[in-house]
Coordinates of N, CA and C in Angstrom, one line a residue:
M1 N -44.8 49.1 -43.6 CA -43.4 48.9 -43.9 C -42.7 50.1 -43.3
S2 N -41.7 49.8 -42.5 CA -41.0 51.0 -41.9 C -39.7 51.2 -42.6
E3 N -39.3 50.4 -43.5 CA -38.1 50.6 -44.2 C -38.3 49.9 -45.6
F4 N -37.4 50.3 -46.5 CA -37.5 49.7 -47.9 C -36.9 48.3 -47.9
K5 N -37.3 47.6 -49.0 CA -36.8 46.3 -49.2 C -36.0 46.2 -50.5
R6 N -35.0 45.4 -50.5 CA -34.1 45.1 -51.7 C -34.8 44.0 -52.4
I7 N -34.9 44.1 -53.7 CA -35.5 43.0 -54.5 C -34.7 42.8 -55.8
T8 N -34.9 41.6 -56.4 CA -34.3 41.3 -57.6 C -35.1 41.9 -58.8
P9 N -34.4 41.9 -60.0 CA -35.2 42.4 -61.1 C -36.4 41.5 -61.4
E10 N -36.3 40.3 -61.1 CA -37.5 39.4 -61.4 C -38.7 39.8 -60.5
Q11 N -38.4 40.1 -59.2 CA -39.4 40.5 -58.3 C -40.0 41.9 -58.7
A12 N -39.0 42.8 -59.2 CA -39.5 44.1 -59.7 C -40.4 44.0 -60.9
L13 N -40.0 43.1 -61.8 CA -40.9 42.9 -63.0 C -42.3 42.5 -62.6
A14 N -42.4 41.6 -61.6 CA -43.8 41.2 -61.2 C -44.5 42.4 -60.5
L15 N -43.8 43.1 -59.7 CA -44.5 44.3 -59.0 C -44.9 45.3 -60.1
R16 N -44.0 45.6 -61.1 CA -44.3 46.5 -62.1 C -45.5 46.1 -62.9
A17 N -45.6 44.8 -63.2 CA -46.8 44.2 -63.9 C -48.1 44.5 -63.1
D18 N -48.0 44.5 -61.8 CA -49.1 44.8 -60.9 C -49.4 46.3 -60.7
G19 N -48.6 47.1 -61.4 CA -48.9 48.6 -61.3 C -48.0 49.4 -60.4
A20 N -46.9 48.8 -60.0 CA -46.0 49.6 -59.1 C -45.4 50.8 -59.9
V21 N -45.1 51.8 -59.2 CA -44.5 53.0 -59.7 C -43.0 52.8 -59.8
V22 N -42.3 53.1 -60.9 CA -40.9 53.0 -61.1 C -40.3 54.4 -61.1
V23 N -39.3 54.6 -60.3 CA -38.6 55.9 -60.4 C -37.1 55.6 -60.6
D24 N -36.5 56.4 -61.5 CA -35.1 56.2 -61.9 C -34.3 57.4 -61.4
I25 N -33.3 57.2 -60.6 CA -32.6 58.4 -60.0 C -31.2 58.7 -60.7
R26 N -31.0 58.0 -61.9 CA -29.7 58.3 -62.6 C -29.8 59.6 -63.2
D27 N -28.7 60.1 -63.8 CA -28.6 61.4 -64.4 C -29.5 61.4 -65.6
P28 N -29.9 62.6 -66.1 CA -30.8 62.8 -67.2 C -30.3 62.1 -68.5
Q29 N -29.0 62.2 -68.7 CA -28.4 61.6 -70.0 C -28.5 60.1 -69.9
A30 N -28.2 59.5 -68.8 CA -28.3 58.0 -68.7 C -29.8 57.6 -68.8
F31 N -30.7 58.4 -68.2 CA -32.1 58.0 -68.3 C -32.6 58.1 -69.8
A32 N -32.2 59.2 -70.5 CA -32.6 59.3 -71.9 C -32.0 58.2 -72.8
A33 N -30.8 57.7 -72.4 CA -30.2 56.6 -73.2 C -30.9 55.3 -73.0
G34 N -31.5 55.1 -71.9 CA -32.3 53.9 -71.6 C -32.7 53.8 -70.2
H35 N -34.0 53.4 -70.0 CA -34.6 53.2 -68.7 C -35.7 52.2 -68.7
I36 N -36.1 51.7 -67.5 CA -37.2 50.8 -67.4 C -38.4 51.4 -68.1
A37 N -39.1 50.7 -69.0 CA -40.3 51.3 -69.6 C -41.3 51.7 -68.6
G38 N -41.8 52.9 -68.7 CA -42.8 53.5 -67.8 C -42.2 54.2 -66.6
A39 N -40.8 54.2 -66.5 CA -40.2 54.8 -65.3 C -40.3 56.4 -65.4
T40 N -40.3 57.0 -64.2 CA -40.3 58.4 -64.0 C -38.9 58.8 -63.6
H41 N -38.3 59.8 -64.3 CA -37.0 60.3 -63.9 C -37.1 61.2 -62.6
L42 N -36.4 60.9 -61.6 CA -36.5 61.6 -60.3 C -35.1 62.2 -60.0
D43 N -35.1 63.5 -59.7 CA -33.8 64.1 -59.3 C -34.2 65.2 -58.3
N44 N -33.2 65.9 -57.9 CA -33.4 66.9 -56.8 C -34.4 68.0 -57.2
H45 N -34.6 68.2 -58.5 CA -35.5 69.2 -58.9 C -37.0 68.7 -59.0
S46 N -37.1 67.4 -59.2 CA -38.5 66.9 -59.4 C -39.0 66.1 -58.2
V47 N -38.2 65.8 -57.2 CA -38.6 65.0 -56.1 C -39.8 65.6 -55.3
A48 N -39.8 66.9 -55.1 CA -40.8 67.5 -54.3 C -42.2 67.3 -54.9
D49 N -42.2 67.6 -56.2 CA -43.5 67.5 -57.0 C -43.9 66.0 -57.0
F50 N -43.0 65.1 -57.2 CA -43.3 63.7 -57.2 C -43.9 63.3 -55.9
I51 N -43.3 63.7 -54.8 CA -43.8 63.3 -53.4 C -45.2 63.9 -53.2
R52 N -45.4 65.2 -53.6 CA -46.7 65.8 -53.5 C -47.8 65.1 -54.2
S53 N -47.5 64.6 -55.4 CA -48.6 64.0 -56.2 C -48.7 62.4 -56.1
A54 N -47.8 61.8 -55.3 CA -47.7 60.4 -55.3 C -48.7 59.8 -54.3
D55 N -49.1 58.5 -54.6 CA -49.8 57.7 -53.7 C -48.8 57.1 -52.8
L56 N -48.7 57.5 -51.5 CA -47.7 57.1 -50.6 C -47.8 55.6 -50.3
D57 N -48.9 55.0 -50.5 CA -49.1 53.5 -50.3 C -48.9 52.7 -51.5
A58 N -48.7 53.3 -52.6 CA -48.5 52.5 -53.9 C -47.1 51.9 -53.8
P59 N -46.9 50.6 -54.3 CA -45.6 50.1 -54.4 C -44.7 51.0 -55.3
T60 N -43.5 51.4 -54.8 CA -42.6 52.2 -55.5 C -41.3 51.6 -55.6
L61 N -40.8 51.4 -56.9 CA -39.5 50.8 -57.2 C -38.5 51.8 -57.5
V62 N -37.4 51.8 -56.9 CA -36.3 52.8 -57.1 C -35.2 52.1 -57.8
V63 N -34.7 52.7 -58.9 CA -33.6 52.1 -59.6 C -32.5 53.2 -59.9
C64 N -31.2 52.7 -59.8 CA -30.1 53.6 -60.1 C -29.2 52.8 -61.1
Y65 N -27.9 53.1 -61.1 CA -27.1 52.4 -62.1 C -26.9 50.9 -61.7
H66 N -26.4 50.6 -60.4 CA -26.1 49.3 -60.0 C -26.7 48.8 -58.8
G67 N -27.7 49.6 -58.2 CA -28.4 49.2 -57.0 C -27.8 49.7 -55.7
N68 N -26.9 50.6 -55.8 CA -26.3 51.2 -54.5 C -27.0 52.5 -54.1
S69 N -27.0 53.5 -55.0 CA -27.6 54.8 -54.7 C -29.1 54.7 -54.5
S70 N -29.7 53.7 -55.2 CA -31.2 53.6 -55.0 C -31.5 53.2 -53.6
Q71 N -30.6 52.6 -52.8 CA -31.0 52.3 -51.4 C -31.1 53.5 -50.6
S72 N -30.2 54.5 -50.8 CA -30.4 55.8 -50.1 C -31.6 56.5 -50.5
A73 N -31.9 56.5 -51.8 CA -33.1 57.2 -52.3 C -34.4 56.5 -51.8
A74 N -34.4 55.2 -51.7 CA -35.5 54.4 -51.2 C -35.7 54.7 -49.7
A75 N -34.6 54.8 -48.9 CA -34.7 55.2 -47.5 C -35.3 56.6 -47.4
Y76 N -34.9 57.5 -48.2 CA -35.4 58.9 -48.2 C -36.9 58.9 -48.4
L77 N -37.4 58.1 -49.4 CA -38.8 58.1 -49.7 C -39.6 57.5 -48.5
V78 N -39.0 56.5 -47.9 CA -39.7 55.9 -46.7 C -39.8 57.0 -45.6
G79 N -38.7 57.8 -45.5 CA -38.7 58.9 -44.5 C -39.7 60.0 -44.9
Q80 N -40.1 60.1 -46.1 CA -41.1 61.1 -46.6 C -42.6 60.5 -46.5
G81 N -42.7 59.3 -46.0 CA -44.0 58.8 -45.7 C -44.5 57.6 -46.7
F82 N -43.6 57.3 -47.6 CA -43.9 56.2 -48.5 C -43.9 54.9 -47.7
S83 N -44.9 54.0 -47.9 CA -45.0 52.8 -47.1 C -44.6 51.5 -47.7
N84 N -44.3 51.6 -49.0 CA -44.1 50.3 -49.8 C -43.0 50.5 -50.8
V85 N -41.8 50.7 -50.4 CA -40.6 51.1 -51.3 C -39.6 50.0 -51.4
Y86 N -39.2 49.8 -52.7 CA -38.2 48.8 -53.0 C -37.0 49.3 -53.8
S87 N -35.8 48.8 -53.5 CA -34.6 49.2 -54.3 C -34.3 47.9 -55.1
I88 N -34.1 48.2 -56.4 CA -33.8 47.0 -57.3 C -32.3 46.7 -57.3
D89 N -32.0 45.5 -56.8 CA -30.6 45.1 -56.7 C -30.1 44.9 -58.2
G90 N -28.8 45.4 -58.3 CA -28.2 45.3 -59.7 C -28.5 46.5 -60.5
G91 N -29.5 47.3 -60.1 CA -29.9 48.6 -60.8 C -30.3 48.4 -62.3
F92 N -30.2 49.5 -63.0 CA -30.7 49.4 -64.4 C -29.7 48.5 -65.2
E93 N -28.5 48.5 -64.9 CA -27.5 47.6 -65.7 C -28.0 46.2 -65.7
L94 N -28.3 45.6 -64.5 CA -28.8 44.2 -64.4 C -30.2 44.1 -65.1
W95 N -31.1 45.1 -64.8 CA -32.4 45.1 -65.5 C -32.3 45.0 -67.0
R96 N -31.4 45.9 -67.6 CA -31.3 45.9 -69.0 C -30.7 44.6 -69.6
S97 N -29.8 44.0 -68.9 CA -29.3 42.7 -69.4 C -30.3 41.6 -69.2
T98 N -31.1 41.7 -68.2 CA -32.1 40.6 -67.9 C -33.4 40.8 -68.8
Y99 N -33.8 42.0 -68.9 CA -35.1 42.3 -69.6 C -34.9 43.4 -70.7
P100 N -34.1 43.1 -71.7 CA -33.9 44.2 -72.7 C -35.2 44.7 -73.4
A101 N -36.2 43.8 -73.5 CA -37.4 44.2 -74.2 C -38.3 45.1 -73.3
E102 N -37.9 45.3 -72.0 CA -38.6 46.1 -71.0 C -37.9 47.4 -70.7
T103 N -37.2 47.9 -71.7 CA -36.5 49.1 -71.6 C -37.0 50.1 -72.6
A104 N -36.8 51.4 -72.4 CA -37.3 52.4 -73.3 C -36.2 53.5 -73.4
Q105 N -36.3 54.3 -74.4 CA -35.3 55.4 -74.5 C -36.1 56.7 -74.6
G106 N -35.4 57.8 -74.4 CA -36.0 59.2 -74.5 C -35.9 59.9 -73.1
S107 N -36.0 61.2 -73.2 CA -35.9 62.0 -72.0 C -37.2 62.0 -71.2
A108 N -37.0 62.5 -70.0 CA -38.2 62.6 -69.1 C -39.2 63.6 -69.7
E109 N -40.4 63.3 -69.4 CA -41.5 64.2 -69.9 C -41.6 65.5 -69.1

């Protein structure tokens, strides 16, 4: 895969169930207030460590607020060598309204 793909929350749910990595690029306060269960918070301070320790071939789902900023972040990850990157259309807001039981609260670890 030479570029990321845009997917629906339904497709993201299926990939997540198969073990895809979920990264959330929203600000720390928004992430703490609610995020996709199992997601990793990713920002300018944590991205280098994430890339160093990541499986570049693992499916990686990128989520933001509404599905716009995640596209740039997904493209960045592709540029860093990730081969299987997806941006979730509608972002966390659509995910939360579609799958409220698949959300969690709390800050990044």
